Short mmCIF file of C-alpha atoms and ligand atoms in Angstrom, two decimals:
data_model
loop_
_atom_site.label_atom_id
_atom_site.label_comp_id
_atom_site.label_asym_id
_atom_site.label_seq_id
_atom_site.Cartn_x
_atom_site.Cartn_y
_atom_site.Cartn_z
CA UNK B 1 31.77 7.24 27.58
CA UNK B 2 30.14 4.20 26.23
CA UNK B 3 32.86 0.97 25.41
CA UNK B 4 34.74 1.13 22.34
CA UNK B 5 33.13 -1.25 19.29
CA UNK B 6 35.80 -3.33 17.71
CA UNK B 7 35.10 -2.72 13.74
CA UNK B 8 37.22 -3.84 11.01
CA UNK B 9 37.96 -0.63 8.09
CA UNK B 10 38.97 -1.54 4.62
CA UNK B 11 39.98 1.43 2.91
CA UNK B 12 39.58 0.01 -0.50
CA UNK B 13 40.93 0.56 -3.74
CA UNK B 14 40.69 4.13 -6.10
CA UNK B 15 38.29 6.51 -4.35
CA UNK B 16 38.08 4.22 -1.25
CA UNK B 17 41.47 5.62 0.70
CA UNK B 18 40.26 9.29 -0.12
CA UNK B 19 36.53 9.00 0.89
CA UNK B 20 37.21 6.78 3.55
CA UNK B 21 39.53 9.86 5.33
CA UNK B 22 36.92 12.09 5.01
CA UNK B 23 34.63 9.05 6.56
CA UNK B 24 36.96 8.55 9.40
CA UNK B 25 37.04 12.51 9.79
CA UNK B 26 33.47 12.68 10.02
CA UNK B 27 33.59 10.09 12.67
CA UNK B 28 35.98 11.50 14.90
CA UNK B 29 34.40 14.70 15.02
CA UNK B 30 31.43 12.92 16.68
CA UNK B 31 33.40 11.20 19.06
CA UNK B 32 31.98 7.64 17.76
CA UNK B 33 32.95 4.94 19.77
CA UNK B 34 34.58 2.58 17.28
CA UNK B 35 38.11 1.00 17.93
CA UNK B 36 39.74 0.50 14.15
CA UNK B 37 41.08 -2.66 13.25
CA UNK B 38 42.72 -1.56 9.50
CA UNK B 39 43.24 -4.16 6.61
CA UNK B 40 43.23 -4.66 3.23
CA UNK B 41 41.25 -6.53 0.42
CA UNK B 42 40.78 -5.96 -3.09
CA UNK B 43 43.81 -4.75 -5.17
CA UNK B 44 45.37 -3.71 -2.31
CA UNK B 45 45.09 -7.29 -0.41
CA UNK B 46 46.99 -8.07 -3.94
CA UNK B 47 49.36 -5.48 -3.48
CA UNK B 48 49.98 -5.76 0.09
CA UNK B 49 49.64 -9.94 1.20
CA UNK B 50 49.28 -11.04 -2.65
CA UNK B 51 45.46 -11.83 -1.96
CA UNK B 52 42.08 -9.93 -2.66
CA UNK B 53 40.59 -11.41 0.18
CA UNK B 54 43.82 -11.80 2.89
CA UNK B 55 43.21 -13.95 5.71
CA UNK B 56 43.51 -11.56 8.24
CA UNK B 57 41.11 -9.09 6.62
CA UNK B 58 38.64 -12.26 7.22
CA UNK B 59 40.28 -13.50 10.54
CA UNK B 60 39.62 -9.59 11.46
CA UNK B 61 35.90 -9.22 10.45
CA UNK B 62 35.50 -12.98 11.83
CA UNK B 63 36.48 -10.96 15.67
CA UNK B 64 34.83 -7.94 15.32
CA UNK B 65 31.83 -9.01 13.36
CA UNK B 66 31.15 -5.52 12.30
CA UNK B 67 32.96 -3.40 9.15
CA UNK B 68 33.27 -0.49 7.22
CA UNK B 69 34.39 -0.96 3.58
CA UNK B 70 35.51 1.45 1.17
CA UNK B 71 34.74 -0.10 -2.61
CA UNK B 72 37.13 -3.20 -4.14
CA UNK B 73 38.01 -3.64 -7.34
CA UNK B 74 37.48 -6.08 -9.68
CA UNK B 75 38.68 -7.16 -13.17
CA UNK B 76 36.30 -7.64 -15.65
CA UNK B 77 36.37 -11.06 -17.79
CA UNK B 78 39.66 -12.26 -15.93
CA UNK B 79 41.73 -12.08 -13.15
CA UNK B 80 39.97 -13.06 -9.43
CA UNK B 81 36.77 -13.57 -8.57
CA UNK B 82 34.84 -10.36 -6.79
CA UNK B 83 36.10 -9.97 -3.06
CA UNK B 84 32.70 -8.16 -2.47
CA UNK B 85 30.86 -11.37 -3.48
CA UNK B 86 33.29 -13.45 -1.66
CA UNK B 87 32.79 -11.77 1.85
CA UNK B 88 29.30 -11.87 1.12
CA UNK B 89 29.38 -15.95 1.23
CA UNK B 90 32.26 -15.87 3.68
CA UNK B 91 30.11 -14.17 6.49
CA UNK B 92 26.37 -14.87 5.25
CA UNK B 93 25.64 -12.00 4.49
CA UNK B 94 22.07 -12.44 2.77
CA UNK B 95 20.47 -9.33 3.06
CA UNK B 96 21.68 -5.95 1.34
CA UNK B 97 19.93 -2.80 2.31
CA UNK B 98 20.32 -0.03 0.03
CA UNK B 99 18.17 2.95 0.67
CA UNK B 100 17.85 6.42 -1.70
CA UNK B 101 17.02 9.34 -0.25
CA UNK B 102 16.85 12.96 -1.55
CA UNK B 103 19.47 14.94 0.29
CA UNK B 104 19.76 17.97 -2.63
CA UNK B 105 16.03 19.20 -3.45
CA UNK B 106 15.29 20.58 -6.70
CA UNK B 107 16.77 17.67 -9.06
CA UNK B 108 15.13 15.83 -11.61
CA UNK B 109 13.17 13.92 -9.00
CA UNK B 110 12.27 15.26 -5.09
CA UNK B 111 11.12 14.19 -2.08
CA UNK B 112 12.40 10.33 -3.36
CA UNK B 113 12.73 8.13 0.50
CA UNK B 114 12.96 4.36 -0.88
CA UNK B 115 14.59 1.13 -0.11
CA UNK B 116 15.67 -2.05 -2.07
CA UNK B 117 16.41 -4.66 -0.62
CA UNK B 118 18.52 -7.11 -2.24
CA UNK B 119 19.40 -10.95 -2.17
CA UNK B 120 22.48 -11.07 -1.53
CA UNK B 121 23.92 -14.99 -1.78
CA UNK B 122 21.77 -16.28 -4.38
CA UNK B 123 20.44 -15.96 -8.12
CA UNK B 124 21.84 -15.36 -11.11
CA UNK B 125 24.66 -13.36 -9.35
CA UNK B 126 26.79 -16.21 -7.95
CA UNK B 127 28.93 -16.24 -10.82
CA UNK B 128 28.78 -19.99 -11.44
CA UNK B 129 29.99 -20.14 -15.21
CA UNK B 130 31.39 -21.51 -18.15
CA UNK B 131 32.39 -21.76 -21.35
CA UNK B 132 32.00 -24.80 -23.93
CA UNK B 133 34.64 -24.85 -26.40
CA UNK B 134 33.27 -25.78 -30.06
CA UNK B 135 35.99 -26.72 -33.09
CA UNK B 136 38.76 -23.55 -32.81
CA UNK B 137 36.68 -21.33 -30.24
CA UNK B 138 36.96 -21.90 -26.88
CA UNK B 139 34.25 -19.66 -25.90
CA UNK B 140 31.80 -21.11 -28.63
CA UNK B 141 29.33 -21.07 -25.73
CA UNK B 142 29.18 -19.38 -22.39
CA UNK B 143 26.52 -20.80 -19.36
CA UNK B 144 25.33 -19.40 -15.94
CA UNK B 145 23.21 -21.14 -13.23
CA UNK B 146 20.94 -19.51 -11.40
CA UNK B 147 19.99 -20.92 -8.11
CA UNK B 148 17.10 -19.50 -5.31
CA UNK B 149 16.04 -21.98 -2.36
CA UNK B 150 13.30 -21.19 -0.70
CA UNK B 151 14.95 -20.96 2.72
CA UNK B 152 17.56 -18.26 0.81
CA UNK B 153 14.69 -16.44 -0.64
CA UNK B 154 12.16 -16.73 2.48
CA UNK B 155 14.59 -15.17 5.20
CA UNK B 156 15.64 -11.76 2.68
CA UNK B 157 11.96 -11.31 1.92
CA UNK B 158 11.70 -12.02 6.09
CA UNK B 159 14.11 -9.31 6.21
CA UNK B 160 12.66 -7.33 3.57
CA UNK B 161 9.52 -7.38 5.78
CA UNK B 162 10.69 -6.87 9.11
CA UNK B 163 12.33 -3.58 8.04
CA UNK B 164 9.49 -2.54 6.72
CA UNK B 165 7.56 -2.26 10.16
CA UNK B 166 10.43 -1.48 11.92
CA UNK B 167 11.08 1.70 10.10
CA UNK B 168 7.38 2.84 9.51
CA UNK B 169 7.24 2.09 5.78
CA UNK B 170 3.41 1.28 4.08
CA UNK B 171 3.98 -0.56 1.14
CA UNK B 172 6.22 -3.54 0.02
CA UNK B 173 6.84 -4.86 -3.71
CA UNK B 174 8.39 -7.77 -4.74
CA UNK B 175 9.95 -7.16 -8.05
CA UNK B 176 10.64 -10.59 -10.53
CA UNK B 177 10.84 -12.39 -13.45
CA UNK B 178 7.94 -15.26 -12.58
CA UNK B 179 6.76 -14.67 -16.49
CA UNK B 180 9.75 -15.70 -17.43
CA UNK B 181 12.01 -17.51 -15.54
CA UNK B 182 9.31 -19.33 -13.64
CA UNK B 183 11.43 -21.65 -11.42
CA UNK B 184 13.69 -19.49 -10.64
CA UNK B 185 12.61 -15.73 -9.80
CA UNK B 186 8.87 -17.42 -9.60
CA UNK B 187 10.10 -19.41 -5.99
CA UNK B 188 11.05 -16.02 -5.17
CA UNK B 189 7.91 -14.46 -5.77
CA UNK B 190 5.20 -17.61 -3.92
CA UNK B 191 7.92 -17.49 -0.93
CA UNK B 192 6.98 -14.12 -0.63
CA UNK B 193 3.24 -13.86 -1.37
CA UNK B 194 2.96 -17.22 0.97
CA UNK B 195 5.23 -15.55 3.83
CA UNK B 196 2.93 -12.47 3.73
CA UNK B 197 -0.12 -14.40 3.68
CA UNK B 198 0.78 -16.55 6.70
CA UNK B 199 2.62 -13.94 9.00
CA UNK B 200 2.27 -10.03 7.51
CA UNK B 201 -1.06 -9.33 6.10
CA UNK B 202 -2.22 -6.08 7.11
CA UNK B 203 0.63 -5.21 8.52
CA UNK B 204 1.65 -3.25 4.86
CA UNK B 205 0.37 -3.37 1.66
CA UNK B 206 2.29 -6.42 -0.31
CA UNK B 207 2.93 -5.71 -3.99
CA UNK B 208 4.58 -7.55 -6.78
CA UNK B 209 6.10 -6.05 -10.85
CA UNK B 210 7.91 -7.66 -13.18
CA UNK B 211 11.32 -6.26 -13.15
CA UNK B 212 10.99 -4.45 -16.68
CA UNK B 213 7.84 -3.27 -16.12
CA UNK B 214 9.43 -1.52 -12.27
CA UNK B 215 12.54 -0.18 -14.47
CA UNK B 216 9.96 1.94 -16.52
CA UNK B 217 7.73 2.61 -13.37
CA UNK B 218 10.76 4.28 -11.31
CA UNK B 219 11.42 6.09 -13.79
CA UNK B 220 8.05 7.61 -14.63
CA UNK B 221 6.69 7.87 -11.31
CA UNK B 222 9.14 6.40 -8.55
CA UNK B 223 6.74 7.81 -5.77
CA UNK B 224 4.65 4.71 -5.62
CA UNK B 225 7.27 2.37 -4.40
CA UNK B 226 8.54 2.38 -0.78
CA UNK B 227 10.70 -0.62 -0.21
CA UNK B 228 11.38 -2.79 -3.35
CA UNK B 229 12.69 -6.57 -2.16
CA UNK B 230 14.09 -8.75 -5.10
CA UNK B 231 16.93 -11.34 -6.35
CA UNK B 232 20.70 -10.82 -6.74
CA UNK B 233 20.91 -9.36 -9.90
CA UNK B 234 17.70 -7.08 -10.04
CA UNK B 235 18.49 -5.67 -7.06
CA UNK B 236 22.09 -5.13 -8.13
CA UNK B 237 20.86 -3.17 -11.35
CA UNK B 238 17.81 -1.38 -9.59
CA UNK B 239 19.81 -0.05 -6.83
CA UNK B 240 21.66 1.48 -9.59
CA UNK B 241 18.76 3.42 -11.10
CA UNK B 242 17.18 4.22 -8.33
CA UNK B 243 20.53 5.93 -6.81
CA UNK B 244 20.58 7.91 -10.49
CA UNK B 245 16.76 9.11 -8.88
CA UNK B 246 19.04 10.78 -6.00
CA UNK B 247 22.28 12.23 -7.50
CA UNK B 248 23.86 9.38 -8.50
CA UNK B 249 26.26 6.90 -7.09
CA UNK B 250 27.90 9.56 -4.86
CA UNK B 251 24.46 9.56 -2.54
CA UNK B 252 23.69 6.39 -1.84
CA UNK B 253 24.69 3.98 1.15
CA UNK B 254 24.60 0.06 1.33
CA UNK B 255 24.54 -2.16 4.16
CA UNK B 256 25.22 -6.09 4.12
CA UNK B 257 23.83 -7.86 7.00
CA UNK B 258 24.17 -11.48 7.68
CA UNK B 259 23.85 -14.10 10.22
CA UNK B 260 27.78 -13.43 10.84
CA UNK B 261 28.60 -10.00 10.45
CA UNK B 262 27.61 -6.60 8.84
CA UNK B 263 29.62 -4.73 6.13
CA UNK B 264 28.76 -1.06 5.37
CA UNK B 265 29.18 0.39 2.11
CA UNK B 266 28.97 2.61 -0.79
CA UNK B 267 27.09 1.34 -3.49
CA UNK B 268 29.15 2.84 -5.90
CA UNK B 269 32.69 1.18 -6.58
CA UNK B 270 36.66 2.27 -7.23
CA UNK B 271 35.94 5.13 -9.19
CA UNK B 272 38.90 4.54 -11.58
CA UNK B 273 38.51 7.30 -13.25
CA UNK B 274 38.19 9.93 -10.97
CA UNK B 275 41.09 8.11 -8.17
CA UNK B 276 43.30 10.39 -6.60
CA UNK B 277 42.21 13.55 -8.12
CA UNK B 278 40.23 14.65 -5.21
CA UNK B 279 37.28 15.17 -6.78
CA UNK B 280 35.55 12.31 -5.21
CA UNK B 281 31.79 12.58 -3.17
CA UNK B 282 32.13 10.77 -0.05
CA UNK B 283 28.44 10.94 0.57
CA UNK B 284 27.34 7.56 0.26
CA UNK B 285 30.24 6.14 2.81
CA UNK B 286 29.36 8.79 5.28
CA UNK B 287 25.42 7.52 4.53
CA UNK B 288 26.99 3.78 5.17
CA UNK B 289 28.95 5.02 8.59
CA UNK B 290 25.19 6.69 9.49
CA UNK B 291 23.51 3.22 9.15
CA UNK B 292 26.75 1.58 10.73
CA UNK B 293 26.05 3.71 13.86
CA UNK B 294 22.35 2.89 13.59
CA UNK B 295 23.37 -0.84 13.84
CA UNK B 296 25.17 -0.20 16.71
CA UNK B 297 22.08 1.05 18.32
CA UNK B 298 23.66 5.00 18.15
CA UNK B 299 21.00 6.62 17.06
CA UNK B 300 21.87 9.90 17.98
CA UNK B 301 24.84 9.63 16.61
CA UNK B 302 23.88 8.81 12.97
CA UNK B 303 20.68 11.75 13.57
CA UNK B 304 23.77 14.30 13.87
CA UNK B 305 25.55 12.82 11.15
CA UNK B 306 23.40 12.79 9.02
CA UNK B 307 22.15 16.23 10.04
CA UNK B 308 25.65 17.78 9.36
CA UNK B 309 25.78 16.25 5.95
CA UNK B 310 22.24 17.54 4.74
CA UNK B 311 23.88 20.82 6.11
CA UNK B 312 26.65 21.12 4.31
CA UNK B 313 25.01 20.61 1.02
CA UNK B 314 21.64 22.68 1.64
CA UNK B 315 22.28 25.43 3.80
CA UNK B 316 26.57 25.69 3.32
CA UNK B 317 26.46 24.58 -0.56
CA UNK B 318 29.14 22.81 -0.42
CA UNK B 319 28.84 19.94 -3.06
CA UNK B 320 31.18 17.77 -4.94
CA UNK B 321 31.32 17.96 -9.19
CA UNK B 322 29.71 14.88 -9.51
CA UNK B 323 25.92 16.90 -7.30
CA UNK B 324 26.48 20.07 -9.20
CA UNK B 325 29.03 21.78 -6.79
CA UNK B 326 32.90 22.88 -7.29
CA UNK B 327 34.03 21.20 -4.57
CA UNK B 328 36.67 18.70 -3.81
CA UNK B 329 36.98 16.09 -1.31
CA UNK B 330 38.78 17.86 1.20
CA UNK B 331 36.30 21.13 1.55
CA UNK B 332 33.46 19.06 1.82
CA UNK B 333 35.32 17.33 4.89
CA UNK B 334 36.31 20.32 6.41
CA UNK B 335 33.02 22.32 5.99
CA UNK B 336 31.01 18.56 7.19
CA UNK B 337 33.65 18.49 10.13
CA UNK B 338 32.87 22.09 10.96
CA UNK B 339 29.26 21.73 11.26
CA UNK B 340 29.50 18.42 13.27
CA UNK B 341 31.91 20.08 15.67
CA UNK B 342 29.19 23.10 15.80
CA UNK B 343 26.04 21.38 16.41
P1 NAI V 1 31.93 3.02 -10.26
O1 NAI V 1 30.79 3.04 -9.32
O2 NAI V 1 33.29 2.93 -9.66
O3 NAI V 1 31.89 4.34 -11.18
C1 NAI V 1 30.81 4.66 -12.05
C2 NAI V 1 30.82 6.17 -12.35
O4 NAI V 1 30.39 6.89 -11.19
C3 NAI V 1 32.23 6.70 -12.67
O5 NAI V 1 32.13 7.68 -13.65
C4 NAI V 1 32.69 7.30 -11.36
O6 NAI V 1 33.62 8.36 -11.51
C5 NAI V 1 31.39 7.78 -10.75
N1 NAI V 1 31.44 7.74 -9.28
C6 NAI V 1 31.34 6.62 -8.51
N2 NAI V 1 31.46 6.93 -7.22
C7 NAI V 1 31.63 8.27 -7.15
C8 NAI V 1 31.82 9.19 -6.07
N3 NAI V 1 31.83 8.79 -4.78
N4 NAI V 1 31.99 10.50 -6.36
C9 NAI V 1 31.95 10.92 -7.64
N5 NAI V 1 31.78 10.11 -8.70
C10 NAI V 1 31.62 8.79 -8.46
O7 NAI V 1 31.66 1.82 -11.26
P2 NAI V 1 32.64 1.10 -12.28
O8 NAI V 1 33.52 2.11 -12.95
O9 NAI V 1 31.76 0.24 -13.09
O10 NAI V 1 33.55 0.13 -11.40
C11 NAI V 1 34.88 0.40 -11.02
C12 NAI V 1 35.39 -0.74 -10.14
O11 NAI V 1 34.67 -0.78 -8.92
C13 NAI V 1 35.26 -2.13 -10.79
O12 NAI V 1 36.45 -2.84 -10.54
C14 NAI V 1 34.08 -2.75 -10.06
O13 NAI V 1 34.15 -4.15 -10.01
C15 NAI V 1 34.24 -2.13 -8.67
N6 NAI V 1 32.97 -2.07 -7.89
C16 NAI V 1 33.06 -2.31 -6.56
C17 NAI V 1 31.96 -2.21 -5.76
C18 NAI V 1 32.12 -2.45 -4.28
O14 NAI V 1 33.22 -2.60 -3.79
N7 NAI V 1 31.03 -2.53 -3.54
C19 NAI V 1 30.64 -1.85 -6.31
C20 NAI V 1 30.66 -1.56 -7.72
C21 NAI V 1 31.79 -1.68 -8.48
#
């Protein structure tokens, strides 16, 4: 039996408790060697230690450098700031890998196997805003800054690039805004083209679209991309559409990987609407466990995981509302437990 890995799991608020059982379930089955260290963030930090972001949810992920995080909320307009950007600064985490795969053939799109990559500390994201109050209104005016640094923007696309060979992949476009916003997405754009000229050429093909033109081209033919690296806010938005290529926000898996930790993910967040009904697809956290065990170098692990999943939706048919099945939660565990356990 290999050592236990200390790994911090954050439940997470709406959805989160209820995928991240059927998460845990999954892991069990395959005898994973992960030692739980359970806290809170989000509402429930509020709830529980009247926090979003409790210290000992960061004391915890400070020790075990390693986590599993079922979505946070966060209010829009008011209220705190986003825990999910704030553990991104806490622990450095500047690179967000969020790849799309088909798992169910015979959607709108097949055979779809791409990756963004997306800055994760930086841009237009950060959230640093304000208003200017003008006669009776104080929001008369509202203003964000932007900011990319070259060393912020040369290590993702570093990342961005190093992935690429690592996992095989031909191609790599950088997607911006250099027409436009020429400082800002335009440093992101020579870092890259210089970085691939100095240390990567011929090692893939380098590409580069502005962002609206690659919103229309993965839509109309998303087969020509193969890993997509780009700011904070393009990637946020593209990794969006390009999980609607897949099945939606039920299928697709996010990993945030810094200097001082990793956090796994779902891309998709609380699910407010659906919380607690058990209709919720726990796909994309069972994806982010998969690439958790690949970062802890158990491959064979995440092969069988990911086996049993593609499994129960292909050859079983079992599938949650949200992929076209009838479903719930709790018979997608069971049948994905049975065929782990079965293997
Ligand atoms: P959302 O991703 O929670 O939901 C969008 C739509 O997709 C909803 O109709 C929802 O029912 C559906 N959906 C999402 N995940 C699903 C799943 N696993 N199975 C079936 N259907 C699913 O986005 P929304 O509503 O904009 O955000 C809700 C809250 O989540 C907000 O407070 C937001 O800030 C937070 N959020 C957190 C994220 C994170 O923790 N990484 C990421 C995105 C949003």
């Amino acid at each position: 039996m290999p050592p236990p890995i200390p790994a911090t799991l954050i439940p997470g608020d709406g959805i989160g408790p209820e995928i991240m059982d059927a998460t845990l379930a999954a892991l069990e089955a395959l005898g994973a060697p992960l030692r739980w260290d359970m806290q809170a963030a989000g509402l429930q930090g509020v709830k529980e230690a009247g926090d979003p972001l409790p210290p000992k949810t960061l004391d915890s992920i400070r020790r075990t450098r390693l986590a599993l995080k079922g979505p946070l909320e966060t209010p829009s307009g008011g209220g705190y700031r986003s825990s999910n950007v704030r553990l991104r600064e806490e622990f450095n985490l500047y690179a967000n890998l969020r790849p799309a795969r088909t798992l169910i053939p015979g959607g709108r799109f097949d055979n779809i196997d791409l990756v963004v990559v997306r800055e994760n500390l930086e841009g237009l994201y950060i959230g640093h805003e304000h208003y200017i109050p003008i006669g009776d209104d104080p929001h008369a005016v509202a203003m964000a800054t932007g900011v990319n640094t070259r060393q912020g923007s040369r290590r993702v696309l570093e990342f961005a690039f190093e992935h690429a060979i690592a996992t095989g992949r031909k191609k790599v476009t950088i997607v911006h805004k250099a027409n436009i916003m020429k400082a800002l997405t335009g440093i992101f754009l020579e870092t890259g083209q210089q970085l691939y000229e100095r240390k990567y050429k011929g090692r893939f093909t380098l590409d580069t679209v502005i962002i609206d033109a690659c919103a229309m081209k993965l839509v109309l033919n998303p087969w020509q991309f193969d890993v997509l690296v780009t700011t904070n806010l393009f990637g946020d938005i593209l990794s969006d559409l390009v999980a609607g290529l897949v099945g939606g926000l039920g299928m697709t898996p996010g990993a945030n990987i810094g200097i001082d930790a990793a956090i796994f993910e779902a891309v998709h967040g609380s699910a407010p609407d659906i919380a607690g009904t058990g209709v919720a697809n726990p796909t994309a956290l069972l994806l982010a466990a998969a690439m958790m065990l690949d970062h802890c170098r158990l491959p064979e692990m995440s092969a069988r995981l990911r086996t049993a999943i593609g499994d129960t939706l292909n050859v079983d048919k079992v599938r949650t509302g949200d992929v076209g099945g009838h479903s719930g939660t709790a018979e997608f565990t069971r049948a994905l437990v049975t065929r782990i356990v079965n293997a």
